[in-house]
Short mmCIF file of C-alpha atoms in Angstrom, two decimals:
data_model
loop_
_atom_site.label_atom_id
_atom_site.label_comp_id
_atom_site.label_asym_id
_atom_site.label_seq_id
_atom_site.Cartn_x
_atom_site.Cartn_y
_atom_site.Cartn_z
CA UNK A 1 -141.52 145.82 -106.22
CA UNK A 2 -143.28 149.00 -104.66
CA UNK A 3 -146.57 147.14 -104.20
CA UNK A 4 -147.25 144.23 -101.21
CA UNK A 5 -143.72 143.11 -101.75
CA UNK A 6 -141.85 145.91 -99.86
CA UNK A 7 -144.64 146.92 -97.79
CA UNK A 8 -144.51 143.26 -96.21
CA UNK A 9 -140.66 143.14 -96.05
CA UNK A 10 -141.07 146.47 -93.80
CA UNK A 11 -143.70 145.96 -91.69
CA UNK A 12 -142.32 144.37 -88.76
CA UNK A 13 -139.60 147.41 -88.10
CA UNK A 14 -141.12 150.51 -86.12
CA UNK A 15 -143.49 147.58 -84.29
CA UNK A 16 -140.64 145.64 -83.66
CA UNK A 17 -138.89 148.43 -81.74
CA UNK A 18 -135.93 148.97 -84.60
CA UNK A 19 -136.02 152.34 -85.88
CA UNK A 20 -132.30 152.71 -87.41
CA UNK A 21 -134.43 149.75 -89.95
CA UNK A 22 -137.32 151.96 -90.14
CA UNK A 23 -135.49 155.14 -90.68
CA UNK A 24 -133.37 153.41 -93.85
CA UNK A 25 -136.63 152.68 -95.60
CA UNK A 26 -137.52 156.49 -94.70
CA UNK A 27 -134.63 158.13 -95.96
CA UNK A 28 -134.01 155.63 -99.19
CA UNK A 29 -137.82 157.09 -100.27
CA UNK A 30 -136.80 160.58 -99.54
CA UNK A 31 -133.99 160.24 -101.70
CA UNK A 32 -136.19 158.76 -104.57
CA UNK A 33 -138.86 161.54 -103.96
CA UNK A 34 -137.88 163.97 -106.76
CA UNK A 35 -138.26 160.88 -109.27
CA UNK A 36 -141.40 160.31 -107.85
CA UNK A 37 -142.87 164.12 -108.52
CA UNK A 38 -141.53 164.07 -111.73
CA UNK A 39 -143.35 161.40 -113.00
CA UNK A 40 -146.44 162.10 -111.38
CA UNK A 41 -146.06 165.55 -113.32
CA UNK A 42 -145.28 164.11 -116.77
CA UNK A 43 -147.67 161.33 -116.65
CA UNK A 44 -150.31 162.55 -115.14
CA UNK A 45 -149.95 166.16 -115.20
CA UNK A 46 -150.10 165.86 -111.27
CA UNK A 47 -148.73 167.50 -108.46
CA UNK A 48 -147.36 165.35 -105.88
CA UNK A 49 -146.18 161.72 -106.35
CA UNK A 50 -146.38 158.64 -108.84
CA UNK A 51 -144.83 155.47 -107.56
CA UNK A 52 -144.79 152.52 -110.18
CA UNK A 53 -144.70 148.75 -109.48
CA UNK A 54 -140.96 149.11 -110.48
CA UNK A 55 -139.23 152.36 -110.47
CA UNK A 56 -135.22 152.69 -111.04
CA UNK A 57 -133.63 151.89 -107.76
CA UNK A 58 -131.36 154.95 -108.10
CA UNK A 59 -133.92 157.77 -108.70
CA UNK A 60 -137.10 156.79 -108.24
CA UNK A 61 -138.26 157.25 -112.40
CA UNK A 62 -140.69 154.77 -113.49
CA UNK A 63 -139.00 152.47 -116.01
CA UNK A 64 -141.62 149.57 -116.91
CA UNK A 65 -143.73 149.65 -119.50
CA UNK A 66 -146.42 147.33 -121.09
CA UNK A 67 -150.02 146.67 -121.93
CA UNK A 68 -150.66 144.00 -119.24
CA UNK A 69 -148.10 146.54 -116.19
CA UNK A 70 -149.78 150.25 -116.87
CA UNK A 71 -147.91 151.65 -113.68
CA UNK A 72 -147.64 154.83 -115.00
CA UNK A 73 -151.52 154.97 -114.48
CA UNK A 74 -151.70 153.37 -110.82
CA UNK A 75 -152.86 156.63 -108.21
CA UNK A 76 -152.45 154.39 -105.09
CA UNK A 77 -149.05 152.92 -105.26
CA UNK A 78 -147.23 156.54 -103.06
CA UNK A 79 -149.97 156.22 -100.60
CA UNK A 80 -149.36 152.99 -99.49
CA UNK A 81 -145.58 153.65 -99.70
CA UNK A 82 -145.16 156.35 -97.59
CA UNK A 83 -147.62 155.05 -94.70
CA UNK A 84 -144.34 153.37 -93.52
CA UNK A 85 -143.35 156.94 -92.55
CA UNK A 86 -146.79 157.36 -90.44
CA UNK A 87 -146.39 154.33 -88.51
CA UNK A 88 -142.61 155.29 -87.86
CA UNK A 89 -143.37 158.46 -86.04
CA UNK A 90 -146.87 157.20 -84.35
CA UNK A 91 -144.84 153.66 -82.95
CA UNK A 92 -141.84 155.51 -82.16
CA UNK A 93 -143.80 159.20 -80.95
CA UNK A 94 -141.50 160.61 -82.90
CA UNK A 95 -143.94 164.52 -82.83
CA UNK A 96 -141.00 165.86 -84.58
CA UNK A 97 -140.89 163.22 -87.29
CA UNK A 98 -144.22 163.28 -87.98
CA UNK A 99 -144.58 167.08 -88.08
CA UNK A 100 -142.12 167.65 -90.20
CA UNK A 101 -141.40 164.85 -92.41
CA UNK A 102 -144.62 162.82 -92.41
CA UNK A 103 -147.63 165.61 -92.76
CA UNK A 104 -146.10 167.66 -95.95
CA UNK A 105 -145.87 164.01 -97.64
CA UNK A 106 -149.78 163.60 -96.85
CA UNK A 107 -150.39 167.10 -97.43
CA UNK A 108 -148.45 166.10 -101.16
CA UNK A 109 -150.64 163.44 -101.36
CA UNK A 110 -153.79 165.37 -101.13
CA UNK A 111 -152.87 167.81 -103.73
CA UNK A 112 -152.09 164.44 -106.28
CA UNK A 113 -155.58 163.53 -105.60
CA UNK A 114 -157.02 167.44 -106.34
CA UNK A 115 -155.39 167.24 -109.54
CA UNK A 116 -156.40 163.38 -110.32
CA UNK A 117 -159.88 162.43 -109.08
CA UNK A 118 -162.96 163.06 -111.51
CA UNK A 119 -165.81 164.68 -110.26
CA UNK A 120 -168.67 162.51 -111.99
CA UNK A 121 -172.45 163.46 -112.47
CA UNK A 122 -172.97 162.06 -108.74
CA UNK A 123 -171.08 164.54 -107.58
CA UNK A 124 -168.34 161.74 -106.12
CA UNK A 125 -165.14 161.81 -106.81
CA UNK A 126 -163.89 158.92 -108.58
CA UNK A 127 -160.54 157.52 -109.78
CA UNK A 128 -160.12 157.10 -113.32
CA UNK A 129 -157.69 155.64 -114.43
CA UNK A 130 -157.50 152.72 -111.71
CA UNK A 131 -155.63 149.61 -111.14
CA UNK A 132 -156.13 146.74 -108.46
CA UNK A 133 -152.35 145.53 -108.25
CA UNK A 134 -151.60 142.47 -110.77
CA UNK A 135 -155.11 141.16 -111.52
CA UNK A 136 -157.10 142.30 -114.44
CA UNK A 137 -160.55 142.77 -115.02
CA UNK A 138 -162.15 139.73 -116.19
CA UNK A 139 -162.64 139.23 -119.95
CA UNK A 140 -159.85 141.35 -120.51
CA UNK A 141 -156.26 141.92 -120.69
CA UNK A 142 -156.03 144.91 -119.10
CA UNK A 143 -155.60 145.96 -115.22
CA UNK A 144 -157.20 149.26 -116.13
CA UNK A 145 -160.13 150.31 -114.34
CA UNK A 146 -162.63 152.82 -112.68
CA UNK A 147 -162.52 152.73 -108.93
CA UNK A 148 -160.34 150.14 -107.59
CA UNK A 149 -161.45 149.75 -104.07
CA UNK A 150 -157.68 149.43 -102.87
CA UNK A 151 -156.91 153.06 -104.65
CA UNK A 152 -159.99 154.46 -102.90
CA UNK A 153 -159.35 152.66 -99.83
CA UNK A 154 -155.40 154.60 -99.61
CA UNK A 155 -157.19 157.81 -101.21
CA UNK A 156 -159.57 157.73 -98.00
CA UNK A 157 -156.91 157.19 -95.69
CA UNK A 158 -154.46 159.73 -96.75
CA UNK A 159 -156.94 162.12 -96.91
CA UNK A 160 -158.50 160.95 -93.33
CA UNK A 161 -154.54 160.64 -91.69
CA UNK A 162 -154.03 164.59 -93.32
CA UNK A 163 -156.86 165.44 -91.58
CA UNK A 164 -156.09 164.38 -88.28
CA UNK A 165 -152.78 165.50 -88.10
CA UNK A 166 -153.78 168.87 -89.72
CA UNK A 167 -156.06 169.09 -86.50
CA UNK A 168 -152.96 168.56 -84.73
CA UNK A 169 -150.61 170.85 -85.87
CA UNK A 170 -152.69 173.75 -86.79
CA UNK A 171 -154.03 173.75 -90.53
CA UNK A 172 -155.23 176.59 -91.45
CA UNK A 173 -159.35 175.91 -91.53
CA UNK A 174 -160.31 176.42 -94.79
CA UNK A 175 -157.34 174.06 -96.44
CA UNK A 176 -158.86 171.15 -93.72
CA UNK A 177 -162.58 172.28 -95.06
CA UNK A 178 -160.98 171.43 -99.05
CA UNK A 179 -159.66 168.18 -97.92
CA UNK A 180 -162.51 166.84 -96.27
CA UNK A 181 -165.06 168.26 -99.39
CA UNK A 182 -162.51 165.17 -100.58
CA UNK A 183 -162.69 163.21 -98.15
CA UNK A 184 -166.49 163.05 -98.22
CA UNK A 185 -167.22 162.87 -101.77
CA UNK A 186 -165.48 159.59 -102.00
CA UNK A 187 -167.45 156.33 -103.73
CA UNK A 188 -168.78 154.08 -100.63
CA UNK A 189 -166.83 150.64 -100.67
CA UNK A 190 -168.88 148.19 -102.31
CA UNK A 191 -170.52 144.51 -100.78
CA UNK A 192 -170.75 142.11 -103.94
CA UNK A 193 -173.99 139.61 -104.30
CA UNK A 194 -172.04 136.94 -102.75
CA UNK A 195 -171.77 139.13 -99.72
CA UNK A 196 -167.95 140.13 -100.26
CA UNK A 197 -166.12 143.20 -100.09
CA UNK A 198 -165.87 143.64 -103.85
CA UNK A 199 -162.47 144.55 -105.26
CA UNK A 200 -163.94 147.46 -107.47
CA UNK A 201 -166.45 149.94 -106.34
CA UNK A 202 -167.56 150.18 -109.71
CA UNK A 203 -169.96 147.40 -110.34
CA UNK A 204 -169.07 147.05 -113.78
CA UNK A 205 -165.56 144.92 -112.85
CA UNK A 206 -166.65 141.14 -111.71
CA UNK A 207 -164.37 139.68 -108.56
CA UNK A 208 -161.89 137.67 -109.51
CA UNK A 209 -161.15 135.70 -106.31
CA UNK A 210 -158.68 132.87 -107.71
CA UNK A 211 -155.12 135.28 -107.00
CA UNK A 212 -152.67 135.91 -104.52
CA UNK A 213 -153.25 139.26 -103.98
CA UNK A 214 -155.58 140.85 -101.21
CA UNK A 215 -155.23 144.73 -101.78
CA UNK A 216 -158.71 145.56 -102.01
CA UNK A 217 -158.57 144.98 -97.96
CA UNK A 218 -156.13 147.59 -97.75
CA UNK A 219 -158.72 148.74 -95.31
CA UNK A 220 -158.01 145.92 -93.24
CA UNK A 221 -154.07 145.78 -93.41
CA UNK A 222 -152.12 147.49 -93.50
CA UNK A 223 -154.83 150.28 -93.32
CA UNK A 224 -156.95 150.55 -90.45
CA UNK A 225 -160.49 151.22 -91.61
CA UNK A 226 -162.18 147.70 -90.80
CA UNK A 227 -161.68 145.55 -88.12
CA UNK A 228 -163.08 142.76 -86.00
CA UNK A 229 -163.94 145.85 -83.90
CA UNK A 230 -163.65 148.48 -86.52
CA UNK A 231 -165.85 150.21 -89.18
CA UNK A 232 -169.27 149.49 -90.11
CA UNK A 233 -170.69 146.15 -88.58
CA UNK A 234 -171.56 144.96 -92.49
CA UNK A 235 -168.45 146.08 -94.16
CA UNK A 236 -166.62 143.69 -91.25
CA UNK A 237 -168.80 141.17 -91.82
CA UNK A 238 -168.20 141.81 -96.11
CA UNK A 239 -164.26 141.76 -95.48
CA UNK A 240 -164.42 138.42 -93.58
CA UNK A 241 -166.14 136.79 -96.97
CA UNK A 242 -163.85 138.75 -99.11
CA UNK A 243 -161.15 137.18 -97.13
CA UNK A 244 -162.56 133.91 -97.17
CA UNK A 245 -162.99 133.66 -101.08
CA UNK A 246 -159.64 134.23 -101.50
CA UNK A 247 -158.24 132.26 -98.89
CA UNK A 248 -160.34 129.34 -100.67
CA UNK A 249 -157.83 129.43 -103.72
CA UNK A 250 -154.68 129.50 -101.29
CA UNK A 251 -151.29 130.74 -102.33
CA UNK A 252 -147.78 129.57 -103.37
CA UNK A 253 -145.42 132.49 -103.03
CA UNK A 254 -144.98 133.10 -99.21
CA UNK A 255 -145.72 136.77 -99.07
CA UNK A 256 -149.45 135.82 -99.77
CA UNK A 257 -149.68 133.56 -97.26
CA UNK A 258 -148.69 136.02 -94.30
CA UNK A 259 -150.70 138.51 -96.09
CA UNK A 260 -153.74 136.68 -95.73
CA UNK A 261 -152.40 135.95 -91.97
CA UNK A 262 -152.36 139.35 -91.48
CA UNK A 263 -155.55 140.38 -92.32
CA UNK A 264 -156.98 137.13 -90.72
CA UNK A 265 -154.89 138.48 -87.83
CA UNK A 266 -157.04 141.77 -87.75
CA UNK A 267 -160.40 140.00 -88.04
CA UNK A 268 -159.68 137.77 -85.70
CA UNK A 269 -159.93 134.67 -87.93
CA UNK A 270 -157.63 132.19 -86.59
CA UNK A 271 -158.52 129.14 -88.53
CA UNK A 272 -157.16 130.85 -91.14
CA UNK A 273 -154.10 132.04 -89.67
CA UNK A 274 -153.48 128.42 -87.94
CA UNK A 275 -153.70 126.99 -91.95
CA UNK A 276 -151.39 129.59 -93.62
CA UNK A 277 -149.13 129.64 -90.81
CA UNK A 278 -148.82 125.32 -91.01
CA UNK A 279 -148.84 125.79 -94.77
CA UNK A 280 -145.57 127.69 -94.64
CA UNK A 281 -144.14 125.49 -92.00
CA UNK A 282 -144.30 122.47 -94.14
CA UNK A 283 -143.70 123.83 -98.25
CA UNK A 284 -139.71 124.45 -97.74
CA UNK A 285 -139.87 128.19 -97.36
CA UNK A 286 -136.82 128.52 -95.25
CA UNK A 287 -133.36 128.50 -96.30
CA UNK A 288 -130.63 127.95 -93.69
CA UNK A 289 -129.65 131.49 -93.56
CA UNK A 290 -133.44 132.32 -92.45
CA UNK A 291 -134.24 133.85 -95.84
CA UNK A 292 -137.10 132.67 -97.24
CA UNK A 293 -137.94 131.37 -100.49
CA UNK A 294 -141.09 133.54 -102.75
CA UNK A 295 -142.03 129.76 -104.02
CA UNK A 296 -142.00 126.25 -102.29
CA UNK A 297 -138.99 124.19 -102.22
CA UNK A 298 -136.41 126.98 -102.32
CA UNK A 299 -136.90 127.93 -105.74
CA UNK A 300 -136.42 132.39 -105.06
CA UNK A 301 -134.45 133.88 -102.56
CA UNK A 302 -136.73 136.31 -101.06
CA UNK A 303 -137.09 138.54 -98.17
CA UNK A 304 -141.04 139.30 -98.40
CA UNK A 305 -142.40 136.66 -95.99
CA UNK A 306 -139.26 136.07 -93.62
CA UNK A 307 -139.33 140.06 -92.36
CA UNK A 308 -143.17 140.09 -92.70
CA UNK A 309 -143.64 137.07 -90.55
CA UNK A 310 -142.28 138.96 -87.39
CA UNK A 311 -145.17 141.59 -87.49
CA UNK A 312 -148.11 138.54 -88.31
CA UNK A 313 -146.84 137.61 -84.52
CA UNK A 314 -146.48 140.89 -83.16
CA UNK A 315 -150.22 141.06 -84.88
CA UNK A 316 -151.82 137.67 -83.12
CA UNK A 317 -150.56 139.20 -79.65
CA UNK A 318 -150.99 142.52 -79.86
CA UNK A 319 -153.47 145.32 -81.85
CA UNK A 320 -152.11 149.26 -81.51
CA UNK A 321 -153.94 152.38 -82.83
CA UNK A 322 -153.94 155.69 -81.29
CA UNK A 323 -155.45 155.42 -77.79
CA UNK A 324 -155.94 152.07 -77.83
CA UNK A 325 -154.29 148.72 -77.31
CA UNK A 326 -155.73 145.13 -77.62
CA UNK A 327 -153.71 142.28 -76.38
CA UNK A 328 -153.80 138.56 -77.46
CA UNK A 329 -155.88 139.23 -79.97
CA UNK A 330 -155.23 136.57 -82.22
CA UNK A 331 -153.18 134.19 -80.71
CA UNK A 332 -154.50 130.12 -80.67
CA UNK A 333 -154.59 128.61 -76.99
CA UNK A 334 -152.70 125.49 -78.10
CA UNK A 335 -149.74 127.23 -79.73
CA UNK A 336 -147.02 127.78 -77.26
CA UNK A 337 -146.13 129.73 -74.52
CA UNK A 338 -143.96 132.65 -74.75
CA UNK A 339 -142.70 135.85 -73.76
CA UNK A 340 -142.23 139.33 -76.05
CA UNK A 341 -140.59 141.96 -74.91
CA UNK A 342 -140.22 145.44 -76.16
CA UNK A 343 -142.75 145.68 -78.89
CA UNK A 344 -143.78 149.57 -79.82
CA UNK A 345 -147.37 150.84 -79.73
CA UNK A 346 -148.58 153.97 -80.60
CA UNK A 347 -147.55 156.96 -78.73
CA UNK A 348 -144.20 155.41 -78.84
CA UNK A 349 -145.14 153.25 -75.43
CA UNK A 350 -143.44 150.12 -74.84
CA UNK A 351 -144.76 146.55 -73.97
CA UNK A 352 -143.48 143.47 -72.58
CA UNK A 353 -146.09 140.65 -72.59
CA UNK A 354 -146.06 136.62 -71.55
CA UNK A 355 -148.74 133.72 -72.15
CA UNK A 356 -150.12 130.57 -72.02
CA UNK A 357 -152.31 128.31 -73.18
CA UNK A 358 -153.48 131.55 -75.33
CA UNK A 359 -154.08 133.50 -72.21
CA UNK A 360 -152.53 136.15 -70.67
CA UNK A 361 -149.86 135.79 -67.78
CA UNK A 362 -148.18 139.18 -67.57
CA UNK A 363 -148.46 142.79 -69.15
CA UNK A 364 -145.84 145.54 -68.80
CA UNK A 365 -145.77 148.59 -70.40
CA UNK A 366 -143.34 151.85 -70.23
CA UNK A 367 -144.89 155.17 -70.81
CA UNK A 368 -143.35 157.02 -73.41
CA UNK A 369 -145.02 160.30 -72.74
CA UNK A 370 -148.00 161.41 -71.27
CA UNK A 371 -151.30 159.90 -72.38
CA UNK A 372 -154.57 158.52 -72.60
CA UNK A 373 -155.00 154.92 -73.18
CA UNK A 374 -157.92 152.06 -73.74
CA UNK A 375 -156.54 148.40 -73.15
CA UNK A 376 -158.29 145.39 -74.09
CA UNK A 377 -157.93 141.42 -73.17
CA UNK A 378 -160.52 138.95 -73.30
CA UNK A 379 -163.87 141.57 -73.08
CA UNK A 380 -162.53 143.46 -70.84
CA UNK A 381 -161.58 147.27 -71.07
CA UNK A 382 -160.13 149.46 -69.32
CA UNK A 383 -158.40 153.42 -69.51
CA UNK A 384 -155.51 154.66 -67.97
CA UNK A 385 -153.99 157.57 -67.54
CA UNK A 386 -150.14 157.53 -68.23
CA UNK A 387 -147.14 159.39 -67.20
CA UNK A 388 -144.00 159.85 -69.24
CA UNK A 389 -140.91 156.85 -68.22
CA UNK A 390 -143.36 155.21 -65.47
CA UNK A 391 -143.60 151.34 -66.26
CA UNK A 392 -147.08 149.89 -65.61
CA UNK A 393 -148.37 146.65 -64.17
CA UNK A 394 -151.42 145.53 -66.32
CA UNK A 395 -153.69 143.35 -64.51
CA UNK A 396 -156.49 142.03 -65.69
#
């Protein structure tokens, strides 16, 4: 299922330092790509790429149909699927990889979105249809929509991530000047009355906080738009109620569990991870083999949660972006002491970290290649200045 399913059941590879894992998921996509332009074009009469909920394993052709699963109408789906292939080349600094496979995806991407957003009367460009993954707007039976914040939220990013690396490897100025007329024109996220990040911009579609899924804070995870330190101070503040009202209603398959972890993870909400995390402990998850279960008591065999719950640690101990590091920055003081070693952060740098008592004992990292970086622990920042295969003492 090309929605949170696989994206969780991924997300601990490039982080986790194991890029033949990464690169499968990479090449299995580019072998499904041709299905994927082909029915962007002859459902949407769209350049670049449609990616349904379920598409045939083999080529990539969306095969599901039905009222309550209109796939063949959801714009976000390839945009969350193929940021798997930016965080590849930025945790492994992999310049070739993302010059030459990852940019003329995004640059796909951004002609989809020139052929499929509406310009309205408000001069923003807004996505019609829209679908917030597996919850429907309330009173109705559809998932159909106007402005899903999750399918603005990927819009934004691909058209922000184009940007950027456009700036790096030399688009031409007036193509960058089209994308960000895009970019720009985009609907503002919306804050609810109850104070919550709402899951549709549109403030036609109600909240419907009682579900497992959490995509509207794609800007949270696996995005990184909003933050503990991130993003507007009241669209932090708006995630961290969004997150709360669903965390309220709590979750039975696994995956939604770490999912909320994550983003907890992110925010810097530990309660929350410290429940969830206890939660799965205790509800029979595990199998023998280390497979988990999608239900309590061993009722699906499912991968979701067990390869997802890798990166919710890597998460709690460590925050990457580009130029910047963050260590412990979710991990409780009474959970145990430990060591991690190896763990990729952007720029393809390596880190080897220890604790205790949720504080920091020792900090290596290995410079993959020259650069610039800001490292925070406990308030404390500080830049260095890195040279390619020197290993670092960080002190603090």
């Amino acid at each position: 299922m090309w929605d949170s399913n696989i994206n969780l059941a991924i997300s601990a590879a490039s982080m986790s330092n194991l890029p033949e894992c990464a690169e499968s998921y990479c090449r299995y996509v580019e072998h499904l790509l041709p299905g994927w332009r082909l029915n962007a074009r002859n459902y949407l009469g769209c350049r670049g790429f449609l990616v349904a909920h379920y598409n045939d394993p083999e080529n990539g052709y969306l095969t599901h149909f039905g009222r309550s699963f209109p796939w063949m109408c959801w714009p976000g789906g390839a945009g969350w699927n193929i940021r798997p292939f930016y965080e590849y080349a930025m945790l492994t600094g992999d310049e070739r990889m993302l010059r030459e496979r990852v940019y003329p995806l995004y640059r796909e991407m951004a002609c989809f979105y020139a052929d499929f957003l509406v310009k309205g009367a408000d001069s923003l460009y807004h996505i019609v249809p829209s679908v917030s993954p597996e919850n429907a707007v309330r009173g109705t039976q559809t998932w159909l929509s106007c402005d899903a914040t999750m399918d603005v939220a990927v819009a934004r990013e691909v058209f922000s991530l184009l940007l950027q690396m456009g700036e790096r490897f030399g688009m031409p100025r007036a193509e960058a000047d089209r994308w960000r007329a895009y970019l720009t024109r985009l609907p503002d996220y919306r804050i609810n009355a109850d104070g919550a990040l709402a899951e549709w911009v549109d403030p036609r579609y109600p909240d419907v906080y009682d579900h497992r899924h959490l995509s509207h804070l794609y800007p949270v995870f696996p995005g990184g738009q909003i933050g503990k330190n991130r993003g507007e101070p009241r669209l932090r503040q708006a995630a961290r109620v969004a997150l709360e009202k669903r965390f309220a209603f709590d979750s039975a398959p696994a995956h939604g569990l770490i999912h909320v972890a994550l983003q907890a993870a992110r925010l810097g909400e530990l309660g929350m991870i410290r429940t969830n995390l206890d939660r799965f402990c205790r509800r029979h998850y595990l199998y023998n083999s280390l497979v988990t279960s999608h239900d309590p008591n061993h009722s699906v065999y499912n991968l979701d949660a067990v390869l997802s719950l890798p990166r919710l640690f890597m998460e709690m101990l460590v925050y990457t972006e580009p130029g910047y590091v963050e260590l412990l920055p979710a991990w409780p003081a009474e959970y145990p002491e430990g060591k991690l070693s190896g763990v990729r952060l952007y720029g393809g740098h390596t880190l080897t970290l220890s604790w205790r008592q949720g504080r920091l004992v020792s900090a290596r990292l290995r410079a993959h290649r020259n650069d610039t970086l800001r490292i925070a622990y406990d308030g404390q920042t500080r830049e260095m200045r890195l040279v390619k295969d020197k290993t670092y003492t960080l002190k603090f």
